[in-house]
């Protein structure tokens, strides 16, 4: 089964730690990161897609992607 997640957050160390944690759990970067200004909060926001292959399981919409 192929899994996809899009990680988002403010442009800070916590976002970098979120991506680093995913990489250390076996997720791989997918594409380029995104960076945009959030006018509502007045902050910069980051986004990064990550993907992962998990053998032996079938996809179901109820899967909690963060548990992999």
mmCIF file of N, CA, C and O in Angstrom:
data_model
loop_
_atom_site.group_PDB
_atom_site.id
_atom_site.type_symbol
_atom_site.label_atom_id
_atom_site.label_comp_id
_atom_site.label_asym_id
_atom_site.label_seq_id
_atom_site.Cartn_x
_atom_site.Cartn_y
_atom_site.Cartn_z
ATOM 1 N N UNK A 1 0.856 -1.164 0.000
ATOM 2 C CA UNK A 1 0.000 0.000 0.000
ATOM 3 C C UNK A 1 0.902 1.227 0.000
ATOM 4 O O UNK A 1 1.901 1.281 0.715
ATOM 5 N N UNK A 2 0.539 2.201 -0.802
ATOM 6 C CA UNK A 2 1.258 3.476 -0.836
ATOM 7 C C UNK A 2 0.503 4.483 0.016
ATOM 8 O O UNK A 2 -0.713 4.621 -0.117
ATOM 9 N N UNK A 3 1.214 5.171 0.882
ATOM 10 C CA UNK A 3 0.611 6.185 1.746
ATOM 11 C C UNK A 3 1.136 7.559 1.359
ATOM 12 O O UNK A 3 2.291 7.700 0.950
ATOM 13 N N UNK A 4 0.289 8.562 1.526
ATOM 14 C CA UNK A 4 0.643 9.951 1.209
ATOM 15 C C UNK A 4 0.172 10.832 2.350
ATOM 16 O O UNK A 4 -0.943 10.682 2.854
ATOM 17 N N UNK A 5 1.020 11.751 2.764
ATOM 18 C CA UNK A 5 0.652 12.759 3.764
ATOM 19 C C UNK A 5 1.159 14.109 3.297
ATOM 20 O O UNK A 5 2.192 14.197 2.630
ATOM 21 N N UNK A 6 0.445 15.149 3.665
ATOM 22 C CA UNK A 6 0.919 16.510 3.409
ATOM 23 C C UNK A 6 1.053 17.189 4.755
ATOM 24 O O UNK A 6 0.061 17.452 5.439
ATOM 25 N N UNK A 7 2.281 17.411 5.159
ATOM 26 C CA UNK A 7 2.569 18.030 6.448
ATOM 27 C C UNK A 7 2.569 19.543 6.290
ATOM 28 O O UNK A 7 3.139 20.068 5.336
ATOM 29 N N UNK A 8 1.927 20.236 7.211
ATOM 30 C CA UNK A 8 1.879 21.691 7.161
ATOM 31 C C UNK A 8 2.158 22.262 8.548
ATOM 32 O O UNK A 8 2.023 21.576 9.560
ATOM 33 N N UNK A 9 2.521 23.520 8.570
ATOM 34 C CA UNK A 9 2.725 24.197 9.841
ATOM 35 C C UNK A 9 3.373 25.539 9.633
ATOM 36 O O UNK A 9 3.767 25.900 8.518
ATOM 37 N N UNK A 10 3.480 26.311 10.704
ATOM 38 C CA UNK A 10 4.164 27.597 10.609
ATOM 39 C C UNK A 10 5.643 27.375 10.301
ATOM 40 O O UNK A 10 6.194 26.305 10.577
ATOM 41 N N UNK A 11 6.265 28.378 9.745
ATOM 42 C CA UNK A 11 7.687 28.310 9.402
ATOM 43 C C UNK A 11 8.505 28.459 10.682
ATOM 44 O O UNK A 11 8.959 29.548 11.032
ATOM 45 N N UNK A 12 8.674 27.347 11.384
ATOM 46 C CA UNK A 12 9.439 27.361 12.631
ATOM 47 C C UNK A 12 10.107 26.005 12.837
ATOM 48 O O UNK A 12 9.967 25.091 12.024
ATOM 49 N N UNK A 13 10.832 25.880 13.927
ATOM 50 C CA UNK A 13 11.551 24.643 14.214
ATOM 51 C C UNK A 13 10.600 23.462 14.387
ATOM 52 O O UNK A 13 10.940 22.334 14.033
ATOM 53 N N UNK A 14 9.398 23.704 14.907
ATOM 54 C CA UNK A 14 8.438 22.615 15.113
ATOM 55 C C UNK A 14 8.071 21.952 13.788
ATOM 56 O O UNK A 14 7.917 20.728 13.718
ATOM 57 N N UNK A 15 7.947 22.756 12.720
ATOM 58 C CA UNK A 15 7.644 22.173 11.415
ATOM 59 C C UNK A 15 8.810 21.305 10.952
ATOM 60 O O UNK A 15 8.605 20.188 10.457
ATOM 61 N N UNK A 16 10.020 21.786 11.108
ATOM 62 C CA UNK A 16 11.195 21.004 10.714
ATOM 63 C C UNK A 16 11.265 19.698 11.499
ATOM 64 O O UNK A 16 11.593 18.648 10.943
ATOM 65 N N UNK A 17 10.930 19.736 12.784
ATOM 66 C CA UNK A 17 10.924 18.523 13.599
ATOM 67 C C UNK A 17 9.830 17.565 13.135
ATOM 68 O O UNK A 17 10.020 16.345 13.152
ATOM 69 N N UNK A 18 8.681 18.088 12.706
ATOM 70 C CA UNK A 18 7.594 17.249 12.195
ATOM 71 C C UNK A 18 8.045 16.478 10.954
ATOM 72 O O UNK A 18 7.818 15.270 10.839
ATOM 73 N N UNK A 19 8.702 17.168 10.033
ATOM 74 C CA UNK A 19 9.199 16.516 8.817
ATOM 75 C C UNK A 19 10.312 15.535 9.175
ATOM 76 O O UNK A 19 10.343 14.402 8.679
ATOM 77 N N UNK A 20 11.221 15.924 10.057
ATOM 78 C CA UNK A 20 12.314 15.045 10.471
ATOM 79 C C UNK A 20 11.775 13.776 11.123
ATOM 80 O O UNK A 20 12.267 12.669 10.851
ATOM 81 N N UNK A 21 10.765 13.895 11.966
ATOM 82 C CA UNK A 21 10.166 12.716 12.600
ATOM 83 C C UNK A 21 9.574 11.776 11.553
ATOM 84 O O UNK A 21 9.743 10.552 11.640
ATOM 85 N N UNK A 22 8.890 12.332 10.553
ATOM 86 C CA UNK A 22 8.318 11.495 9.494
ATOM 87 C C UNK A 22 9.426 10.769 8.727
ATOM 88 O O UNK A 22 9.311 9.570 8.438
ATOM 89 N N UNK A 23 10.503 11.472 8.397
ATOM 90 C CA UNK A 23 11.617 10.846 7.678
ATOM 91 C C UNK A 23 12.225 9.707 8.491
ATOM 92 O O UNK A 23 12.583 8.659 7.954
ATOM 93 N N UNK A 24 12.318 9.888 9.796
ATOM 94 C CA UNK A 24 12.890 8.853 10.653
ATOM 95 C C UNK A 24 11.952 7.681 10.871
ATOM 96 O O UNK A 24 12.367 6.635 11.359
ATOM 97 N N UNK A 25 10.679 7.826 10.501
ATOM 98 C CA UNK A 25 9.720 6.714 10.549
ATOM 99 C C UNK A 25 9.595 6.032 9.189
ATOM 100 O O UNK A 25 8.714 5.219 8.978
ATOM 101 N N UNK A 26 10.460 6.409 8.246
ATOM 102 C CA UNK A 26 10.476 5.747 6.953
ATOM 103 C C UNK A 26 9.748 6.463 5.836
ATOM 104 O O UNK A 26 9.693 5.967 4.715
ATOM 105 N N UNK A 27 9.166 7.625 6.103
ATOM 106 C CA UNK A 27 8.526 8.407 5.049
ATOM 107 C C UNK A 27 9.624 9.036 4.188
ATOM 108 O O UNK A 27 10.722 9.303 4.667
ATOM 109 N N UNK A 28 9.307 9.305 2.911
ATOM 110 C CA UNK A 28 10.241 9.944 1.995
ATOM 111 C C UNK A 28 9.635 11.245 1.485
ATOM 112 O O UNK A 28 8.431 11.328 1.283
ATOM 113 N N UNK A 29 10.479 12.241 1.266
ATOM 114 C CA UNK A 29 10.005 13.498 0.697
ATOM 115 C C UNK A 29 9.435 13.241 -0.688
ATOM 116 O O UNK A 29 9.954 12.430 -1.446
ATOM 117 N N UNK A 30 8.357 13.945 -1.005
ATOM 118 C CA UNK A 30 7.720 13.810 -2.322
ATOM 119 C C UNK A 30 7.501 15.216 -2.873
ATOM 120 O O UNK A 30 6.665 15.967 -2.380
ATOM 121 N N UNK A 31 8.288 15.571 -3.883
ATOM 122 C CA UNK A 31 8.161 16.902 -4.462
ATOM 123 C C UNK A 31 8.851 17.961 -3.625
ATOM 124 O O UNK A 31 9.503 17.678 -2.628
ATOM 125 N N UNK A 32 8.663 19.179 -4.058
ATOM 126 C CA UNK A 32 9.296 20.321 -3.396
ATOM 127 C C UNK A 32 8.430 20.837 -2.255
ATOM 128 O O UNK A 32 7.213 20.701 -2.284
ATOM 129 N N UNK A 33 9.044 21.459 -1.254
ATOM 130 C CA UNK A 33 8.258 22.064 -0.185
ATOM 131 C C UNK A 33 7.511 23.295 -0.702
ATOM 132 O O UNK A 33 7.886 23.884 -1.712
ATOM 133 N N UNK A 34 6.452 23.646 -0.007
ATOM 134 C CA UNK A 34 5.677 24.853 -0.331
ATOM 135 C C UNK A 34 5.864 25.859 0.801
ATOM 136 O O UNK A 34 6.073 25.486 1.955
ATOM 137 N N UNK A 35 5.764 27.128 0.452
ATOM 138 C CA UNK A 35 5.996 28.204 1.410
ATOM 139 C C UNK A 35 5.060 29.338 1.032
ATOM 140 O O UNK A 35 5.094 29.807 -0.109
ATOM 141 N N UNK A 36 4.192 29.768 1.936
ATOM 142 C CA UNK A 36 3.204 30.797 1.592
ATOM 143 C C UNK A 36 2.893 31.668 2.809
ATOM 144 O O UNK A 36 3.008 31.227 3.958
ATOM 145 N N UNK A 37 2.467 32.881 2.537
ATOM 146 C CA UNK A 37 2.076 33.807 3.593
ATOM 147 C C UNK A 37 0.612 33.580 3.952
ATOM 148 O O UNK A 37 -0.258 33.539 3.084
ATOM 149 N N UNK A 38 0.334 33.404 5.232
ATOM 150 C CA UNK A 38 -1.026 33.242 5.744
ATOM 151 C C UNK A 38 -1.484 34.608 6.257
ATOM 152 O O UNK A 38 -1.104 35.035 7.348
ATOM 153 N N UNK A 39 -2.287 35.297 5.451
ATOM 154 C CA UNK A 39 -2.714 36.655 5.797
ATOM 155 C C UNK A 39 -3.557 36.685 7.072
ATOM 156 O O UNK A 39 -3.503 37.650 7.829
ATOM 157 N N UNK A 40 -4.328 35.640 7.321
ATOM 158 C CA UNK A 40 -5.188 35.609 8.507
ATOM 159 C C UNK A 40 -4.375 35.644 9.797
ATOM 160 O O UNK A 40 -4.761 36.304 10.761
ATOM 161 N N UNK A 41 -3.250 34.925 9.823
ATOM 162 C CA UNK A 41 -2.439 34.885 11.040
ATOM 163 C C UNK A 41 -1.208 35.786 10.947
ATOM 164 O O UNK A 41 -0.511 35.979 11.942
ATOM 165 N N UNK A 42 -0.912 36.282 9.737
ATOM 166 C CA UNK A 42 0.254 37.138 9.548
ATOM 167 C C UNK A 42 1.568 36.385 9.635
ATOM 168 O O UNK A 42 2.591 36.967 9.981
ATOM 169 N N UNK A 43 1.543 35.078 9.332
ATOM 170 C CA UNK A 43 2.757 34.260 9.424
ATOM 171 C C UNK A 43 3.019 33.529 8.110
ATOM 172 O O UNK A 43 2.127 33.371 7.283
ATOM 173 N N UNK A 44 4.240 33.077 7.961
ATOM 174 C CA UNK A 44 4.586 32.219 6.839
ATOM 175 C C UNK A 44 4.266 30.783 7.218
ATOM 176 O O UNK A 44 4.458 30.385 8.369
ATOM 177 N N UNK A 45 3.752 30.019 6.260
ATOM 178 C CA UNK A 45 3.387 28.615 6.476
ATOM 179 C C UNK A 45 4.182 27.743 5.511
ATOM 180 O O UNK A 45 4.473 28.156 4.391
ATOM 181 N N UNK A 46 4.509 26.540 5.957
ATOM 182 C CA UNK A 46 5.262 25.589 5.148
ATOM 183 C C UNK A 46 4.410 24.348 4.906
ATOM 184 O O UNK A 46 3.518 24.023 5.691
ATOM 185 N N UNK A 47 4.721 23.650 3.826
ATOM 186 C CA UNK A 47 4.074 22.383 3.532
ATOM 187 C C UNK A 47 5.065 21.466 2.837
ATOM 188 O O UNK A 47 5.907 21.922 2.066
ATOM 189 N N UNK A 48 4.965 20.172 3.130
ATOM 190 C CA UNK A 48 5.832 19.190 2.485
ATOM 191 C C UNK A 48 5.079 17.874 2.375
ATOM 192 O O UNK A 48 4.569 17.354 3.364
ATOM 193 N N UNK A 49 5.014 17.350 1.160
ATOM 194 C CA UNK A 49 4.409 16.040 0.943
ATOM 195 C C UNK A 49 5.424 14.960 1.267
ATOM 196 O O UNK A 49 6.623 15.103 0.987
ATOM 197 N N UNK A 50 4.941 13.868 1.869
ATOM 198 C CA UNK A 50 5.766 12.702 2.152
ATOM 199 C C UNK A 50 4.993 11.449 1.741
ATOM 200 O O UNK A 50 3.760 11.437 1.770
ATOM 201 N N UNK A 51 5.723 10.420 1.341
ATOM 202 C CA UNK A 51 5.107 9.160 0.920
ATOM 203 C C UNK A 51 5.810 8.000 1.606
ATOM 204 O O UNK A 51 6.960 8.112 2.048
ATOM 205 N N UNK A 52 5.085 6.865 1.678
ATOM 206 C CA UNK A 52 5.649 5.676 2.311
ATOM 207 C C UNK A 52 4.986 4.437 1.734
ATOM 208 O O UNK A 52 3.779 4.436 1.484
ATOM 209 N N UNK A 53 5.762 3.385 1.539
ATOM 210 C CA UNK A 53 5.251 2.086 1.113
ATOM 211 C C UNK A 53 5.102 1.208 2.353
ATOM 212 O O UNK A 53 6.025 1.122 3.166
ATOM 213 N N UNK A 54 3.940 0.578 2.506
ATOM 214 C CA UNK A 54 3.699 -0.340 3.617
ATOM 215 C C UNK A 54 3.215 -1.652 3.011
ATOM 216 O O UNK A 54 2.173 -1.688 2.356
ATOM 217 N N UNK A 55 3.977 -2.712 3.221
ATOM 218 C CA UNK A 55 3.620 -4.013 2.675
ATOM 219 C C UNK A 55 2.623 -4.739 3.572
ATOM 220 O O UNK A 55 2.609 -4.555 4.786
ATOM 221 N N UNK A 56 1.786 -5.568 2.949
ATOM 222 C CA UNK A 56 0.901 -6.452 3.692
ATOM 223 C C UNK A 56 -0.395 -5.836 4.180
ATOM 224 O O UNK A 56 -1.138 -6.482 4.906
ATOM 225 N N UNK A 57 -0.686 -4.601 3.829
ATOM 226 C CA UNK A 57 -1.926 -3.955 4.249
ATOM 227 C C UNK A 57 -2.660 -3.412 3.034
ATOM 228 O O UNK A 57 -2.037 -3.035 2.042
ATOM 229 N N UNK A 58 -3.972 -3.369 3.120
ATOM 230 C CA UNK A 58 -4.789 -2.756 2.087
ATOM 231 C C UNK A 58 -5.278 -1.406 2.578
ATOM 232 O O UNK A 58 -5.574 -1.232 3.763
ATOM 233 N N UNK A 59 -5.388 -0.472 1.656
ATOM 234 C CA UNK A 59 -5.845 0.868 2.013
ATOM 235 C C UNK A 59 -7.302 0.863 2.444
ATOM 236 O O UNK A 59 -8.145 0.204 1.850
ATOM 237 N N UNK A 60 -7.608 1.605 3.488
ATOM 238 C CA UNK A 60 -8.974 1.872 3.943
ATOM 239 C C UNK A 60 -9.021 3.338 4.356
ATOM 240 O O UNK A 60 -8.078 3.854 4.942
ATOM 241 N N UNK A 61 -10.125 4.033 4.046
ATOM 242 C CA UNK A 61 -10.209 5.459 4.372
ATOM 243 C C UNK A 61 -10.026 5.802 5.846
ATOM 244 O O UNK A 61 -9.647 6.907 6.179
ATOM 245 N N UNK A 62 -10.254 4.861 6.741
ATOM 246 C CA UNK A 62 -10.134 5.132 8.166
ATOM 247 C C UNK A 62 -8.727 5.035 8.717
ATOM 248 O O UNK A 62 -8.498 5.256 9.899
ATOM 249 N N UNK A 63 -7.760 4.718 7.853
ATOM 250 C CA UNK A 63 -6.374 4.561 8.307
ATOM 251 C C UNK A 63 -5.859 5.891 8.874
ATOM 252 O O UNK A 63 -6.056 6.940 8.296
ATOM 253 N N UNK A 64 -5.201 5.803 10.018
ATOM 254 C CA UNK A 64 -4.585 6.978 10.625
ATOM 255 C C UNK A 64 -3.138 7.031 10.122
ATOM 256 O O UNK A 64 -2.272 6.326 10.597
ATOM 257 N N UNK A 65 -2.905 7.890 9.134
ATOM 258 C CA UNK A 65 -1.625 7.934 8.443
ATOM 259 C C UNK A 65 -0.473 8.257 9.381
ATOM 260 O O UNK A 65 0.639 7.774 9.192
ATOM 261 N N UNK A 66 -0.700 9.070 10.384
ATOM 262 C CA UNK A 66 0.359 9.440 11.310
ATOM 263 C C UNK A 66 0.878 8.295 12.155
ATOM 264 O O UNK A 66 1.912 8.408 12.785
ATOM 265 N N UNK A 67 0.163 7.174 12.155
ATOM 266 C CA UNK A 67 0.598 6.016 12.944
ATOM 267 C C UNK A 67 1.627 5.163 12.204
ATOM 268 O O UNK A 67 2.167 4.219 12.767
ATOM 269 N N UNK A 68 1.894 5.482 10.960
ATOM 270 C CA UNK A 68 2.842 4.685 10.165
ATOM 271 C C UNK A 68 4.189 5.340 10.088
ATOM 272 O O UNK A 68 4.449 6.419 9.996
#
